[in-house]
PDB file of C-alpha atoms in Angstrom:
ATOM      1  CA  MET H   1     -16.079   6.987  11.534  1.00 36.00           C
ATOM      2  CA  HIS H   2     -12.470   8.184  11.382  1.00 35.00           C
ATOM      3  CA  ARG H   3     -10.266   7.524  14.603  1.00 36.00           C
ATOM      4  CA  HIS H   4      -7.587  10.231  14.175  1.00 37.00           C
ATOM      5  CA  HIS H   5      -8.227  12.892  15.738  1.00 35.00           C
ATOM      6  CA  ASP H   6      -5.578  16.722  16.146  1.00 36.00           C
ATOM      7  CA  ASP H   7      -3.850  15.391  18.629  1.00 38.00           C
ATOM      8  CA  GLU H   8      -3.076  12.156  17.564  1.00 40.00           C
ATOM      9  CA  VAL H   9      -1.186  13.839  14.005  1.00 43.00           C
ATOM     10  CA  HIS H  10       1.656  14.354  15.706  1.00 38.00           C
ATOM     11  CA  GLU H  11       2.056  10.427  17.453  1.00 44.00           C
ATOM     12  CA  HIS H  12       0.694   8.745  14.307  1.00 47.00           C
ATOM     13  CA  ASP H  13       4.513   9.387  12.303  1.00 48.00           C
ATOM     14  CA  ARG H  14       6.204  10.784  15.816  1.00 43.00           C
ATOM     15  CA  GLY H  15       5.861  14.123  14.247  1.00 42.00           C
ATOM     16  CA  LEU H  16       8.266  16.988  12.976  1.00 37.00           C
ATOM     17  CA  SER H  17      10.230  17.044  16.346  1.00 39.00           C
ATOM     18  CA  TYR H  18      10.746  13.073  15.758  1.00 40.00           C
ATOM     19  CA  ASP H  19      11.344  13.453  11.464  1.00 41.00           C
ATOM     20  CA  LEU H  20      12.729  17.237  11.445  1.00 38.00           C
ATOM     21  CA  PRO H  21      16.869  15.393  12.810  1.00 41.00           C
ATOM     22  CA  VAL H  22      15.531  13.011   9.453  1.00 42.00           C
ATOM     23  CA  LEU H  23      14.351  15.795   7.354  1.00 41.00           C
ATOM     24  CA  ALA H  24      17.538  18.266   8.345  1.00 42.00           C
ATOM     25  CA  ARG H  25      20.118  15.777   7.035  1.00 40.00           C
ATOM     26  CA  ARG H  26      18.791  15.086   3.531  1.00 43.00           C
ATOM     27  CA  ARG H  27      18.082  19.023   3.030  1.00 41.00           C
ATOM     28  CA  MET H  28      21.746  18.990   4.273  1.00 40.00           C
ATOM     29  CA  ILE H  29      23.076  15.959   1.925  1.00 39.00           C
ATOM     30  CA  ARG H  30      20.838  17.842  -1.041  1.00 41.00           C
ATOM     31  CA  LEU H  31      23.085  20.991  -0.487  1.00 37.00           C
ATOM     32  CA  MET H  32      26.611  19.599  -0.014  1.00 40.00           C
ATOM     33  CA  ALA H  33      26.192  17.976  -3.259  1.00 40.00           C
ATOM     34  CA  GLY H  34      25.294  21.263  -4.872  1.00 42.00           C
ATOM     35  CA  ALA H  35      28.125  22.750  -3.815  1.00 39.00           C
ATOM     36  CA  SER H  36      30.447  19.388  -4.373  1.00 38.00           C
ATOM     37  CA  LEU H  37      32.096  18.917  -7.992  1.00 33.00           C
ATOM     38  CA  ILE H  38      30.381  14.876  -7.542  1.00 34.00           C
ATOM     39  CA  PRO H  39      26.976  15.373  -7.641  1.00 35.00           C
ATOM     40  CA  LEU H  40      24.517  13.481  -5.576  1.00 33.00           C
ATOM     41  CA  VAL H  41      21.180  12.295  -8.117  1.00 33.00           C
ATOM     42  CA  GLY H  42      18.510   9.984  -8.373  1.00 35.00           C
ATOM     43  CA  CYS H  43      18.485   6.819 -10.737  1.00 35.00           C
ATOM     44  CA  SER H  44      16.813   8.628 -13.872  1.00 34.00           C
ATOM     45  CA  SER H  45      18.393   9.667 -17.078  1.00 32.00           C
ATOM     46  CA  GLU H  46      17.234  13.257 -16.723  1.00 32.00           C
ATOM     47  CA  ASP H  47      19.569  13.951 -13.788  1.00 32.00           C
ATOM     48  CA  GLU H  48      22.737  13.473 -15.657  1.00 30.00           C
ATOM     49  CA  THR H  49      25.027  16.768 -16.682  1.00 30.00           C
ATOM     50  CA  ALA H  50      24.383  18.093 -20.033  1.00 33.00           C
ATOM     51  CA  VAL H  51      28.430  17.539 -22.102  1.00 33.00           C
ATOM     52  CA  SER H  52      29.121  20.161 -23.811  1.00 34.00           C
ATOM     53  CA  PRO H  53      30.674  20.153 -28.073  1.00 33.00           C
ATOM     54  CA  SER H  54      34.197  19.924 -26.687  1.00 34.00           C
ATOM     55  CA  SER H  55      33.652  17.553 -24.094  1.00 36.00           C
ATOM     56  CA  ALA H  56      31.885  14.604 -26.832  1.00 36.00           C
ATOM     57  CA  SER H  57      35.231  15.292 -28.878  1.00 35.00           C
ATOM     58  CA  SER H  58      37.004  13.669 -26.267  1.00 36.00           C
ATOM     59  CA  SER H  59      38.460   9.654 -26.706  1.00 36.00           C
ATOM     60  CA  THR H  60      36.658   6.860 -26.796  1.00 35.00           C
ATOM     61  CA  ALA H  61      38.999   4.999 -23.635  1.00 36.00           C
ATOM     62  CA  SER H  62      38.145   8.775 -21.695  1.00 36.00           C
ATOM     63  CA  SER H  63      34.419   8.699 -21.836  1.00 35.00           C
ATOM     64  CA  SER H  64      34.042   4.878 -21.497  1.00 35.00           C
ATOM     65  CA  SER H  65      36.467   5.202 -18.042  1.00 34.00           C
ATOM     66  CA  SER H  66      33.850   8.630 -16.868  1.00 34.00           C
ATOM     67  CA  SER H  67      30.718   7.024 -17.584  1.00 35.00           C
ATOM     68  CA  SER H  68      32.166   3.721 -15.645  1.00 34.00           C
ATOM     69  CA  SER H  69      33.174   6.265 -12.597  1.00 34.00           C
ATOM     70  CA  SER H  70      29.773   7.819 -12.943  1.00 36.00           C
ATOM     71  CA  SER H  71      27.517   5.016 -12.781  1.00 41.00           C
ATOM     72  CA  SER H  72      27.215   4.426  -9.324  1.00 43.00           C
ATOM     73  CA  ALA H  73      27.306   9.026  -8.602  1.00 50.00           C
ATOM     74  CA  ASP H  74      23.600   7.939 -10.818  1.00 73.00           C
ATOM     75  CA  CYS H  75      22.135   6.341  -8.123  1.00 91.00           C
ATOM     76  CA  ALA H  76      21.133   7.353  -4.524  1.00 95.00           C
ATOM     77  CA  THR H  77      20.523   5.333  -1.816  1.00 97.00           C
ATOM     78  CA  ILE H  78      15.883   5.405  -0.944  1.00 98.00           C
ATOM     79  CA  PRO H  79      15.832   7.945   1.521  1.00 98.00           C
ATOM     80  CA  ASN H  80      15.249   6.655   5.323  1.00 98.00           C
ATOM     81  CA  GLU H  81      12.478   7.459   6.687  1.00 98.00           C
ATOM     82  CA  THR H  82      10.730   6.929  10.201  1.00 96.00           C
ATOM     83  CA  ALA H  83       8.913   4.498  10.347  1.00 97.00           C
ATOM     84  CA  GLY H  84       6.403   5.882  12.700  1.00 96.00           C
ATOM     85  CA  PRO H  85       4.056   3.961  15.436  1.00 97.00           C
ATOM     86  CA  TYR H  86       2.890   1.157  14.099  1.00 98.00           C
ATOM     87  CA  PRO H  87       5.625  -0.764  12.290  1.00 98.00           C
ATOM     88  CA  GLY H  88       4.850  -3.990  13.586  1.00 98.00           C
ATOM     89  CA  ASP H  89       8.486  -5.140  13.905  1.00 97.00           C
ATOM     90  CA  GLY H  90       9.043  -5.376  17.431  1.00 97.00           C
ATOM     91  CA  SER H  91      10.930  -1.314  17.789  1.00 96.00           C
ATOM     92  CA  ASN H  92       7.710  -0.099  18.986  1.00 96.00           C
ATOM     93  CA  GLY H  93       6.303  -3.077  21.394  1.00 93.00           C
ATOM     94  CA  VAL H  94       4.544  -5.168  18.966  1.00 95.00           C
ATOM     95  CA  ASN H  95       6.467  -7.843  16.808  1.00 97.00           C
ATOM     96  CA  VAL H  96       4.603  -9.840  14.032  1.00 98.00           C
ATOM     97  CA  LEU H  97       7.994 -10.795  12.554  1.00 98.00           C
ATOM     98  CA  LYS H  98       8.850 -13.528  14.951  1.00 96.00           C
ATOM     99  CA  GLU H  99       4.956 -14.959  13.988  1.00 96.00           C
ATOM    100  CA  SER H 100       4.237 -17.558  11.870  1.00 93.00           C
ATOM    101  CA  GLY H 101       2.593 -16.535   8.470  1.00 96.00           C
ATOM    102  CA  VAL H 102       4.125 -13.351   8.393  1.00 98.00           C
ATOM    103  CA  VAL H 103       5.936 -14.694   5.185  1.00 98.00           C
ATOM    104  CA  ARG H 104       3.569 -14.232   2.248  1.00 98.00           C
ATOM    105  CA  SER H 105       2.460 -12.601  -0.713  1.00 98.00           C
ATOM    106  CA  ASP H 106      -0.940 -11.527  -0.032  1.00 98.00           C
ATOM    107  CA  ILE H 107      -1.206  -9.127   2.974  1.00 98.00           C
ATOM    108  CA  THR H 108      -5.456  -8.581   2.501  1.00 98.00           C
ATOM    109  CA  LYS H 109      -6.225 -11.398   5.284  1.00 97.00           C
ATOM    110  CA  SER H 110      -5.180 -12.096   8.655  1.00 97.00           C
ATOM    111  CA  PHE H 111      -3.120 -15.140   9.761  1.00 95.00           C
ATOM    112  CA  GLY H 112      -3.166 -16.813  12.800  1.00 91.00           C
ATOM    113  CA  ASP H 113      -5.789 -18.276  15.141  1.00 82.00           C
ATOM    114  CA  SER H 114      -6.622 -14.725  17.042  1.00 67.00           C
ATOM    115  CA  ALA H 115      -7.421 -13.115  13.862  1.00 74.00           C
ATOM    116  CA  GLY H 116      -9.468 -13.960  11.108  1.00 86.00           C
ATOM    117  CA  GLY H 117     -10.602 -10.140   9.352  1.00 95.00           C
ATOM    118  CA  THR H 118     -10.039  -9.190   5.818  1.00 97.00           C
ATOM    119  CA  ALA H 119      -9.195  -5.554   4.844  1.00 98.00           C
ATOM    120  CA  GLU H 120     -12.057  -4.230   2.122  1.00 98.00           C
ATOM    121  CA  GLY H 121     -10.708  -1.654  -0.603  1.00 98.00           C
ATOM    122  CA  VAL H 122     -10.036  -1.086  -3.728  1.00 98.00           C
ATOM    123  CA  PRO H 123      -7.189  -3.852  -4.840  1.00 98.00           C
ATOM    124  CA  LEU H 124      -3.909  -2.807  -4.963  1.00 99.00           C
ATOM    125  CA  THR H 125      -0.036  -4.874  -5.961  1.00 98.00           C
ATOM    126  CA  ILE H 126       2.934  -3.280  -4.977  1.00 99.00           C
ATOM    127  CA  THR H 127       5.853  -4.545  -6.884  1.00 98.00           C
ATOM    128  CA  LEU H 128       9.480  -3.342  -5.314  1.00 98.00           C
ATOM    129  CA  THR H 129      12.619  -3.906  -6.584  1.00 98.00           C
ATOM    130  CA  VAL H 130      15.180  -3.543  -4.304  1.00 98.00           C
ATOM    131  CA  VAL H 131      18.595  -3.240  -5.980  1.00 98.00           C
ATOM    132  CA  ASP H 132      22.130  -2.213  -5.455  1.00 97.00           C
ATOM    133  CA  ALA H 133      22.785   1.364  -5.573  1.00 97.00           C
ATOM    134  CA  ASP H 134      26.748   0.827  -5.398  1.00 94.00           C
ATOM    135  CA  SER H 135      26.468  -0.742  -8.701  1.00 92.00           C
ATOM    136  CA  GLY H 136      24.577   2.598 -10.445  1.00 94.00           C
ATOM    137  CA  CYS H 137      20.994   0.519  -9.618  1.00 95.00           C
ATOM    138  CA  GLY H 138      22.035  -2.302 -12.222  1.00 94.00           C
ATOM    139  CA  THR H 139      22.568  -5.004 -10.318  1.00 97.00           C
ATOM    140  CA  PRO H 140      19.268  -6.460  -8.691  1.00 98.00           C
ATOM    141  CA  LYS H 141      19.468  -7.775  -4.703  1.00 98.00           C
ATOM    142  CA  GLN H 142      18.774 -11.784  -4.786  1.00 98.00           C
ATOM    143  CA  GLY H 143      18.264 -12.584  -1.471  1.00 98.00           C
ATOM    144  CA  ALA H 144      17.216  -9.837   0.832  1.00 98.00           C
ATOM    145  CA  ALA H 145      13.529  -9.845   2.393  1.00 98.00           C
ATOM    146  CA  VAL H 146      11.211  -6.608   2.547  1.00 98.00           C
ATOM    147  CA  TYR H 147       8.312  -6.160   5.259  1.00 98.00           C
ATOM    148  CA  LEU H 148       5.528  -4.004   3.866  1.00 99.00           C
ATOM    149  CA  TRP H 149       2.629  -2.394   5.688  1.00 98.00           C
ATOM    150  CA  HIS H 150       0.680   0.341   6.073  1.00 98.00           C
ATOM    151  CA  CYS H 151      -3.239   1.363   6.518  1.00 98.00           C
ATOM    152  CA  ASP H 152      -6.708  -0.554   5.828  1.00 98.00           C
ATOM    153  CA  ARG H 153      -9.449   2.069   4.087  1.00 98.00           C
ATOM    154  CA  GLU H 154     -10.794   3.534   7.140  1.00 98.00           C
ATOM    155  CA  GLY H 155      -6.877   4.631   7.988  1.00 98.00           C
ATOM    156  CA  ASN H 156      -5.957   2.471  11.062  1.00 98.00           C
ATOM    157  CA  TYR H 157      -2.939   0.394  11.990  1.00 98.00           C
ATOM    158  CA  SER H 158      -3.789  -3.473  12.611  1.00 98.00           C
ATOM    159  CA  LEU H 159      -2.428  -4.526  16.283  1.00 97.00           C
ATOM    160  CA  TYR H 160      -2.172  -1.308  17.076  1.00 98.00           C
ATOM    161  CA  SER H 161      -5.759   0.633  16.171  1.00 98.00           C
ATOM    162  CA  GLU H 162      -8.431   0.576  18.272  1.00 97.00           C
ATOM    163  CA  GLY H 163     -10.716  -2.040  16.650  1.00 95.00           C
ATOM    164  CA  VAL H 164      -8.040  -3.425  15.110  1.00 96.00           C
ATOM    165  CA  THR H 165      -5.890  -4.595  17.764  1.00 96.00           C
ATOM    166  CA  GLU H 166      -6.270  -8.258  17.139  1.00 95.00           C
ATOM    167  CA  GLU H 167      -5.922  -8.063  13.668  1.00 96.00           C
ATOM    168  CA  ASN H 168      -2.334  -8.583  11.598  1.00 97.00           C
ATOM    169  CA  TYR H 169      -3.810  -7.794   7.877  1.00 98.00           C
ATOM    170  CA  LEU H 170      -2.084  -5.023   5.433  1.00 98.00           C
ATOM    171  CA  ARG H 171       1.362  -6.387   7.080  1.00 98.00           C
ATOM    172  CA  GLY H 172       3.959  -9.270   4.965  1.00 98.00           C
ATOM    173  CA  VAL H 173       7.195  -9.974   4.414  1.00 98.00           C
ATOM    174  CA  GLN H 174       8.851 -11.177   0.989  1.00 98.00           C
ATOM    175  CA  GLU H 175      12.199 -12.853  -0.012  1.00 98.00           C
ATOM    176  CA  THR H 176      13.215 -11.192  -3.406  1.00 98.00           C
ATOM    177  CA  ASP H 177      13.839 -13.340  -6.491  1.00 98.00           C
ATOM    178  CA  ASP H 178      16.275 -13.314  -9.154  1.00 98.00           C
ATOM    179  CA  LYS H 179      15.187 -10.118 -10.210  1.00 98.00           C
ATOM    180  CA  GLY H 180      15.019  -8.359  -6.760  1.00 98.00           C
ATOM    181  CA  GLN H 181      11.395  -8.294  -6.778  1.00 98.00           C
ATOM    182  CA  VAL H 182       8.737  -8.699  -4.228  1.00 98.00           C
ATOM    183  CA  THR H 183       5.116  -8.490  -4.875  1.00 98.00           C
ATOM    184  CA  PHE H 184       2.304  -7.666  -2.464  1.00 99.00           C
ATOM    185  CA  LYS H 185      -2.075  -8.293  -2.920  1.00 98.00           C
ATOM    186  CA  SER H 186      -3.257  -5.553  -1.198  1.00 98.00           C
ATOM    187  CA  ILE H 187      -5.224  -2.698  -0.694  1.00 99.00           C
ATOM    188  CA  PHE H 188      -5.224   1.214  -1.771  1.00 99.00           C
ATOM    189  CA  PRO H 189      -5.016   2.366   1.529  1.00 99.00           C
ATOM    190  CA  ALA H 190      -6.886   5.795   2.753  1.00 98.00           C
ATOM    191  CA  CYS H 191      -5.638   9.332   3.399  1.00 98.00           C
ATOM    192  CA  TYR H 192      -5.332   9.974   6.949  1.00 98.00           C
ATOM    193  CA  THR H 193      -5.090  13.115   9.072  1.00 97.00           C
ATOM    194  CA  GLY H 194      -1.833  15.038   8.492  1.00 96.00           C
ATOM    195  CA  ARG H 195      -0.032  12.365   6.767  1.00 98.00           C
ATOM    196  CA  TRP H 196      -0.327  12.011   2.562  1.00 98.00           C
ATOM    197  CA  PRO H 197      -1.381   8.897   0.862  1.00 98.00           C
ATOM    198  CA  HIS H 198       2.071   6.374   1.451  1.00 98.00           C
ATOM    199  CA  ILE H 199       2.903   2.794   2.176  1.00 99.00           C
ATOM    200  CA  HIS H 200       5.771   1.835   5.167  1.00 98.00           C
ATOM    201  CA  PHE H 201       8.438  -0.784   4.298  1.00 99.00           C
ATOM    202  CA  GLU H 202      11.307  -1.712   5.651  1.00 98.00           C
ATOM    203  CA  VAL H 203      14.573  -3.935   3.455  1.00 98.00           C
ATOM    204  CA  TYR H 204      16.396  -6.646   5.517  1.00 98.00           C
ATOM    205  CA  GLY H 205      19.609  -8.284   4.190  1.00 98.00           C
ATOM    206  CA  SER H 206      18.281 -11.690   4.109  1.00 98.00           C
ATOM    207  CA  LEU H 207      14.573 -13.245   5.173  1.00 98.00           C
ATOM    208  CA  GLU H 208      16.201 -15.112   8.180  1.00 98.00           C
ATOM    209  CA  ASP H 209      17.482 -11.139   9.716  1.00 98.00           C
ATOM    210  CA  ALA H 210      13.368  -9.759   8.637  1.00 98.00           C
ATOM    211  CA  THR H 211      11.787 -12.951  10.483  1.00 98.00           C
ATOM    212  CA  ALA H 212      14.362 -12.523  13.291  1.00 97.00           C
ATOM    213  CA  ALA H 213      13.540  -8.957  13.396  1.00 96.00           C
ATOM    214  CA  THR H 214      16.677  -7.653  13.631  1.00 96.00           C
ATOM    215  CA  SER H 215      19.353  -5.659  11.047  1.00 96.00           C
ATOM    216  CA  ILE H 216      17.380  -4.046   8.951  1.00 97.00           C
ATOM    217  CA  THR H 217      19.353  -2.324   6.147  1.00 97.00           C
ATOM    218  CA  ASN H 218      16.992   0.685   5.181  1.00 98.00           C
ATOM    219  CA  THR H 219      13.617   2.150   6.091  1.00 98.00           C
ATOM    220  CA  SER H 220      11.092   4.137   4.168  1.00 98.00           C
ATOM    221  CA  GLN H 221       7.494   5.014   2.293  1.00 98.00           C
ATOM    222  CA  LEU H 222       6.470   4.289  -0.892  1.00 98.00           C
ATOM    223  CA  ALA H 223       3.767   7.626  -2.267  1.00 98.00           C
ATOM    224  CA  PHE H 224       0.853   7.554  -4.431  1.00 98.00           C
ATOM    225  CA  PRO H 225       0.369  10.519  -7.166  1.00 98.00           C
ATOM    226  CA  GLU H 226      -2.152  12.985  -6.692  1.00 98.00           C
ATOM    227  CA  ASP H 227      -4.570  12.037  -9.506  1.00 98.00           C
ATOM    228  CA  VAL H 228      -5.103   8.694  -8.443  1.00 98.00           C
ATOM    229  CA  CYS H 229      -5.748   8.835  -5.293  1.00 98.00           C
ATOM    230  CA  ASP H 230      -8.539  12.263  -6.926  1.00 98.00           C
ATOM    231  CA  THR H 231     -10.044   9.012  -8.239  1.00 98.00           C
ATOM    232  CA  VAL H 232      -9.594   5.953  -5.606  1.00 98.00           C
ATOM    233  CA  TYR H 233     -11.355   8.272  -2.867  1.00 98.00           C
ATOM    234  CA  ALA H 234     -14.075   9.172  -4.785  1.00 98.00           C
ATOM    235  CA  SER H 235     -15.033   5.826  -4.910  1.00 98.00           C
ATOM    236  CA  ASN H 236     -17.359   3.673  -2.142  1.00 96.00           C
ATOM    237  CA  GLY H 237     -15.823   3.228   1.360  1.00 97.00           C
ATOM    238  CA  TYR H 238     -12.848   6.437   0.844  1.00 98.00           C
ATOM    239  CA  SER H 239     -15.310   9.434   2.086  1.00 96.00           C
ATOM    240  CA  GLN H 240     -13.516  10.559   4.513  1.00 97.00           C
ATOM    241  CA  SER H 241     -10.164  10.522   2.569  1.00 98.00           C
ATOM    242  CA  VAL H 242     -11.529  12.793   0.250  1.00 98.00           C
ATOM    243  CA  GLN H 243     -11.602  15.724   3.026  1.00 97.00           C
ATOM    244  CA  ASN H 244      -7.987  14.810   4.339  1.00 98.00           C
ATOM    245  CA  LEU H 245      -6.345  14.859   1.272  1.00 98.00           C
ATOM    246  CA  SER H 246      -7.727  18.086   0.048  1.00 98.00           C
ATOM    247  CA  GLN H 247      -5.498  19.576   3.262  1.00 97.00           C
ATOM    248  CA  LEU H 248      -2.632  18.182   2.345  1.00 98.00           C
ATOM    249  CA  SER H 249      -0.016  17.483  -1.578  1.00 98.00           C
ATOM    250  CA  LEU H 250       3.428  16.155  -1.296  1.00 98.00           C
ATOM    251  CA  GLU H 251       4.867  19.682  -1.079  1.00 97.00           C
ATOM    252  CA  THR H 252       4.285  19.754   2.474  1.00 97.00           C
ATOM    253  CA  ASP H 253       3.481  16.281   3.992  1.00 98.00           C
ATOM    254  CA  ASN H 254       6.270  16.101   7.088  1.00 96.00           C
ATOM    255  CA  ILE H 255       7.891  12.886   5.402  1.00 98.00           C
ATOM    256  CA  PHE H 256       7.567  13.491   1.839  1.00 98.00           C
ATOM    257  CA  SER H 257       8.262  17.832   1.605  1.00 97.00           C
ATOM    258  CA  ASP H 258      11.853  17.757   0.892  1.00 96.00           C
ATOM    259  CA  GLY H 259      11.778  15.582  -1.947  1.00 97.00           C
ATOM    260  CA  TYR H 260       9.827  12.448  -3.287  1.00 97.00           C
ATOM    261  CA  ASP H 261      11.340  11.694  -6.702  1.00 97.00           C
ATOM    262  CA  GLN H 262      12.883   8.446  -5.450  1.00 97.00           C
ATOM    263  CA  GLN H 263       9.371   7.730  -3.536  1.00 98.00           C
ATOM    264  CA  LEU H 264       6.695   8.405  -5.942  1.00 98.00           C
ATOM    265  CA  ALA H 265       5.676   5.274  -7.329  1.00 98.00           C
ATOM    266  CA  ALA H 266       4.163   4.872 -10.739  1.00 98.00           C
ATOM    267  CA  VAL H 267       0.683   3.650 -10.565  1.00 98.00           C
ATOM    268  CA  GLU H 268      -1.917   1.931 -13.104  1.00 98.00           C
ATOM    269  CA  GLY H 269      -4.985   1.160 -13.325  1.00 98.00           C
ATOM    270  CA  SER H 270      -8.512   1.652 -12.547  1.00 98.00           C
ATOM    271  CA  VAL H 271     -11.266   1.584  -9.552  1.00 98.00           C
ATOM    272  CA  GLU H 272     -13.106  -1.133 -11.136  1.00 98.00           C
ATOM    273  CA  LYS H 273      -9.877  -3.875 -11.988  1.00 98.00           C
ATOM    274  CA  GLY H 274      -7.661  -2.493  -9.695  1.00 98.00           C
ATOM    275  CA  TYR H 275      -4.245  -1.017  -9.598  1.00 98.00           C
ATOM    276  CA  THR H 276      -0.211  -1.474  -9.675  1.00 98.00           C
ATOM    277  CA  ALA H 277       2.178   0.200  -8.367  1.00 99.00           C
ATOM    278  CA  THR H 278       5.535  -0.029  -8.565  1.00 98.00           C
ATOM    279  CA  LEU H 279       8.970   1.425  -7.157  1.00 98.00           C
ATOM    280  CA  THR H 280      13.163   0.662  -7.810  1.00 98.00           C
ATOM    281  CA  VAL H 281      14.150   0.851  -4.691  1.00 98.00           C
ATOM    282  CA  PRO H 282      18.059   1.114  -4.243  1.00 98.00           C
ATOM    283  CA  VAL H 283      19.712   0.321  -1.304  1.00 98.00           C
TER     284      VAL H 283
END
């Protein structure tokens, strides 16, 4: 039985009253960017300003200088979002980051003496690539750390939700490699009432900071494409997610409604073989 009720929707990411300041701030940045001479845009080439024929005839030195000066402007930091009420980072009571065993790549199973459960569901491998936004997304952030967590197939969060308070699965920390990457083995999360399917993550400056639960650099969320969600939720164990997803869209979700281009993961795979989700995270 799905446990999320209408009166819990607003608590389950602290609701619009909590998130509106974040959303308003991001909308203001976009409005200011539209009115300024230097645009605040994403990392993709399709956001680059078109060059007129007359501009193309300018000197090579001028062109090189312009390209260099605009590189950092073409890469925006990942949008900051609420960590929700179930972060497990100590900001809402429970702290899993200081426990031995939290640094791991396979987060499908709980760790420690008091927990032994395994999260069932369609296999999902998540790879985040953390890059330096100031360098135009061209420099990997080696030695940073990512704490990642999400709900299970029933829409429950370990450590918090009824029935899984003794579990700590679907939570883990990793240090980025020389490519700025971390990879987690997990399962595809549910779509619970009131929220588009997503994964939470926090970026820290170092593994030491992450396991001390201090000095968070960025907090954000990863979103999933609708067609992939439809396919996964048609498989065994995700029946409640079908109805919940039908009542939502990325455009109406209270987190992603103001823009999700930087947070929409590239997803490949199948229900039978599992999926891979990748996302570049400029910080």
